[in-house]
XYZ file of C-alpha atoms in Angstrom:
318
model
C 101.579 35.285 17.415
C 100.501 37.844 14.844
C 97.617 40.176 14.151
C 96.639 42.171 11.079
C 95.141 45.666 11.165
C 93.535 47.058 8.025
C 94.177 50.702 7.162
C 91.483 52.315 5.029
C 93.536 54.746 2.979
C 97.043 55.976 2.298
C 96.655 59.263 4.163
C 95.759 57.439 7.396
C 98.748 55.161 6.917
C 101.075 58.125 6.522
C 99.713 59.783 9.675
C 99.751 56.663 11.847
C 102.930 55.004 10.553
C 104.942 58.236 10.574
C 107.726 59.440 8.323
C 109.821 56.443 7.246
C 107.604 54.363 9.586
C 109.105 56.205 12.556
C 105.970 55.840 14.694
C 105.896 52.084 14.109
C 109.557 51.777 15.062
C 108.833 53.623 18.304
C 105.833 51.414 19.141
C 107.882 48.310 18.414
C 110.700 49.513 20.642
C 108.461 50.400 23.592
C 106.223 47.313 23.388
C 108.763 44.771 22.121
C 106.832 43.792 19.000
C 107.520 43.663 15.275
C 105.383 45.828 12.991
C 105.403 45.249 9.235
C 103.625 47.390 6.671
C 101.564 45.324 4.196
C 99.640 46.226 1.061
C 96.421 47.036 2.929
C 97.543 47.720 6.460
C 99.814 46.486 9.192
C 101.010 43.136 10.527
C 102.016 42.977 14.189
C 104.031 40.078 15.633
C 104.870 39.440 19.261
C 103.770 37.592 22.384
C 100.063 37.648 23.218
C 100.192 40.425 25.805
C 102.409 42.836 23.879
C 100.545 42.063 20.663
C 97.267 43.161 22.257
C 98.909 46.320 23.582
C 100.442 47.293 20.246
C 97.177 46.610 18.429
C 95.310 48.834 20.896
C 97.766 51.667 20.292
C 97.570 51.386 16.498
C 93.771 51.140 16.474
C 93.442 54.190 18.697
C 95.877 56.160 16.546
C 93.715 55.337 13.531
C 90.626 56.525 15.439
C 92.374 59.762 16.450
C 93.318 60.314 12.802
C 89.696 59.671 11.724
C 88.604 62.408 14.138
C 90.964 64.832 12.412
C 93.522 65.234 15.192
C 97.245 65.355 14.344
C 99.540 62.485 15.330
C 103.092 63.117 16.487
C 105.885 61.352 18.336
C 104.744 62.691 21.705
C 101.261 61.206 21.260
C 102.627 57.864 20.016
C 105.045 57.674 22.948
C 102.299 58.526 25.430
C 99.886 55.874 24.154
C 102.604 53.215 23.879
C 103.826 53.936 27.422
C 100.244 53.776 28.691
C 99.744 50.435 26.951
C 103.039 49.076 28.300
C 101.716 49.714 31.810
C 98.656 47.593 30.960
C 96.165 50.477 30.902
C 94.427 49.574 27.658
C 91.149 51.179 28.751
C 93.038 54.472 29.009
C 94.510 53.957 25.542
C 91.057 53.466 24.016
C 89.624 56.246 26.208
C 92.027 58.908 24.994
C 91.370 61.407 22.231
C 92.728 64.972 22.209
C 90.337 67.888 22.626
C 90.812 71.473 21.501
C 91.242 73.754 24.498
C 91.969 77.057 22.776
C 93.264 78.554 19.543
C 96.368 80.755 19.558
C 96.583 84.195 17.998
C 98.133 82.538 14.909
C 95.286 80.026 14.603
C 97.125 77.029 16.068
C 94.819 74.804 18.143
C 95.964 73.996 21.680
C 94.987 70.439 22.611
C 95.214 68.385 25.762
C 97.947 65.827 25.114
C 97.417 63.309 27.912
C 94.524 61.905 29.922
C 95.781 63.865 32.922
C 95.660 67.113 30.956
C 92.210 66.241 29.634
C 90.955 65.637 33.204
C 92.544 68.935 34.259
C 90.748 70.912 31.543
C 87.450 69.208 32.394
C 87.927 70.017 36.085
C 88.392 73.706 35.244
C 85.187 73.636 33.205
C 83.210 72.002 36.028
C 84.517 73.728 39.160
C 84.888 77.246 40.503
C 88.326 76.494 41.945
C 90.729 73.898 40.515
C 94.077 72.872 41.982
C 96.594 71.319 39.577
C 99.568 69.684 41.284
C 102.366 68.120 39.250
C 105.924 68.379 37.960
C 107.393 70.802 35.433
C 106.323 70.353 31.825
C 102.833 68.983 32.472
C 101.112 72.089 31.071
C 99.669 73.288 34.379
C 100.207 76.984 33.734
C 99.772 77.050 29.962
C 96.458 75.158 29.973
C 95.132 77.351 32.785
C 95.981 80.472 30.766
C 94.406 78.890 27.672
C 91.171 78.281 29.589
C 91.287 81.851 30.916
C 91.692 83.251 27.388
C 88.795 81.077 26.205
C 86.534 82.371 28.980
C 87.593 85.961 28.250
C 86.907 85.638 24.509
C 83.487 84.092 25.247
C 82.665 86.977 27.636
C 82.214 84.520 30.494
C 84.563 86.740 32.510
C 85.460 90.393 32.076
C 89.128 90.158 33.072
C 92.052 87.819 33.589
C 94.217 88.063 36.692
C 97.480 86.130 36.902
C 99.572 86.082 40.051
C 102.573 84.342 41.593
C 104.323 84.572 44.945
C 107.618 86.424 44.527
C 109.772 83.806 46.222
C 113.380 83.385 45.111
C 114.647 80.014 43.875
C 118.123 80.508 45.248
C 118.470 84.117 44.037
C 117.592 87.410 45.695
C 115.229 90.073 44.400
C 117.376 92.875 45.723
C 120.092 92.676 43.082
C 117.628 93.205 40.235
C 117.367 96.791 38.906
C 114.252 98.942 38.978
C 111.189 99.264 41.195
C 109.204 96.386 42.697
C 107.296 95.687 39.471
C 110.572 95.504 37.521
C 111.988 93.166 40.149
C 109.063 90.734 40.037
C 108.700 90.780 36.222
C 111.159 87.874 35.766
C 108.943 85.756 38.010
C 105.979 86.537 35.766
C 107.760 85.663 32.516
C 106.055 82.233 32.033
C 102.674 83.954 32.345
C 103.612 86.702 29.889
C 104.898 84.108 27.417
C 101.647 82.120 27.562
C 99.502 85.235 27.078
C 101.647 86.465 24.183
C 101.282 83.144 22.349
C 97.562 82.744 22.984
C 96.385 86.344 22.501
C 99.122 87.921 20.415
C 101.392 90.647 21.817
C 99.351 93.598 20.508
C 96.015 92.278 21.771
C 97.588 91.412 25.110
C 99.088 94.912 25.510
C 95.783 96.620 24.600
C 93.891 94.619 27.204
C 96.670 95.194 29.734
C 96.387 98.968 29.235
C 92.609 98.762 29.720
C 93.074 96.848 32.981
C 91.336 93.776 31.571
C 94.477 91.718 32.077
C 96.516 91.971 35.233
C 99.786 90.210 36.013
C 101.034 90.941 39.501
C 102.681 89.438 42.572
C 100.452 87.768 45.140
C 101.079 90.530 47.691
C 98.915 92.851 45.553
C 95.821 90.678 46.132
C 95.267 91.744 49.734
C 92.012 93.602 50.416
C 90.449 92.880 47.020
C 87.284 91.039 45.938
C 87.554 89.742 42.383
C 84.207 89.544 40.549
C 83.747 88.276 36.965
C 87.394 87.293 36.765
C 89.450 84.266 35.796
C 92.231 84.167 38.378
C 95.338 81.979 38.183
C 97.749 81.493 41.054
C 100.949 79.989 39.664
C 103.833 78.405 41.630
C 101.458 78.013 44.574
C 103.816 75.651 46.385
C 105.700 78.801 47.406
C 102.751 80.379 49.209
C 102.427 80.239 52.972
C 99.141 78.904 54.419
C 98.154 82.508 55.203
C 98.821 83.635 51.624
C 96.854 80.701 50.216
C 93.862 81.496 52.425
C 94.122 85.157 51.396
C 94.078 84.210 47.719
C 91.199 81.729 47.943
C 89.024 84.211 49.814
C 89.437 86.839 47.048
C 87.053 84.913 44.772
C 83.968 86.976 43.936
C 80.768 86.403 41.977
C 80.939 84.791 38.512
C 84.646 84.127 38.966
C 86.817 81.080 38.465
C 90.216 80.311 39.937
C 93.007 77.878 39.071
C 95.867 77.159 41.458
C 98.956 75.432 40.061
C 102.083 74.153 41.741
C 104.707 71.458 42.179
C 105.126 70.333 45.782
C 108.539 68.852 44.947
C 109.908 72.349 44.165
C 109.207 74.370 47.308
C 111.529 77.374 47.687
C 110.205 78.577 51.047
C 112.525 78.699 54.061
C 112.732 75.319 55.764
C 110.694 76.395 58.784
C 107.714 77.609 56.709
C 104.837 75.361 55.594
C 103.619 75.352 51.997
C 100.148 76.792 51.557
C 99.554 74.400 48.664
C 100.282 71.321 50.776
C 98.062 72.667 53.557
C 95.227 73.359 51.109
C 95.552 69.843 49.725
C 95.119 68.484 53.242
C 92.328 70.809 54.416
C 90.142 71.304 51.325
C 89.688 67.746 50.007
C 85.985 67.087 49.431
C 84.869 70.731 49.423
C 82.017 71.140 46.926
C 82.843 73.252 43.869
C 86.553 72.637 44.261
C 88.690 70.006 42.530
C 92.237 68.665 42.888
C 93.942 67.247 39.797
C 97.226 65.375 40.142
C 99.532 65.351 37.117
C 102.539 63.037 36.947
C 105.701 62.546 34.903
C 103.534 60.700 32.336
C 101.763 64.019 31.651
C 105.027 65.798 30.814
C 104.798 67.074 27.241
C 108.260 68.551 26.893
C 111.269 66.698 25.500
C 111.119 62.983 26.398
C 114.373 63.548 28.292
C 112.436 65.685 30.795
C 110.306 62.639 31.672
C 113.450 60.608 32.229
C 114.960 63.302 34.442
C 111.800 63.543 36.575
C 111.632 59.757 36.849
C 115.294 59.626 37.940
C 114.729 62.227 40.661
C 111.600 60.416 41.883
C 113.548 57.128 42.034
C 116.384 58.836 43.908
C 113.894 60.212 46.441
C 112.374 56.777 46.994
C 115.836 55.430 47.769
C 116.542 58.275 50.148
C 119.176 59.773 47.833
């Protein structure tokens, strides 16, 4: 069977087809179809099911281009994988949205439906939990939303915190005082703030106390009003630490809790505060849980394969 898709103009064709038709080759490989460029568009050949899936991907890519969003290999791979799984309504339902703009003017967009749902949950709830594997943008998107709220004067400060739990290493061997010792644990948060705000702007706000990056232990005894608070690596909190953090929320504040329950570094006998919160707090009004999966990974495609391999090994008891 075959189906023809008309492309309105050359610029759209260049964006959708990719350099040397690289996007079309990728779609054909994932969906087992043949895609041929014609004088006024595209001819797709394949069996009925795969033909419909490939057509859905190409039509949505054209729509995304019409809306002015960039098209890259990650987006093409994501839509083609979604179509391969038979989720055509998700293919047609996906368009990127601009979350924030970096200090250099680069727009930060949600790149998957999971990320889009995550951003929307942050907008609609006072506390949002994001649970998923590495590379799904949990921390970076939370910081982007915090920077947005700060720029719009919706909050007066940003507070970023992590539990200082070692992933196989010990804090004691690191030089310096406690802050120096925990700085390596905060590096992902510093990196996100530097990119989104610019180093100079970040340092000025840090000196004014408008941005705070500190270990979770420093949260005790505080009430945080008019703040955007992010707890990162929350799988490494104890239930007591999680309760302490959640009860710090003050008036006109918003909190995001991120973590990966497959990467818990706590001692074996200790429960994860994130897993406990997931069990206890489901259905609480004003609070949302968002689950991200390996399909929301936006790093190198190899990262998705690695995560999938580990998940498969776990299912087999390996």
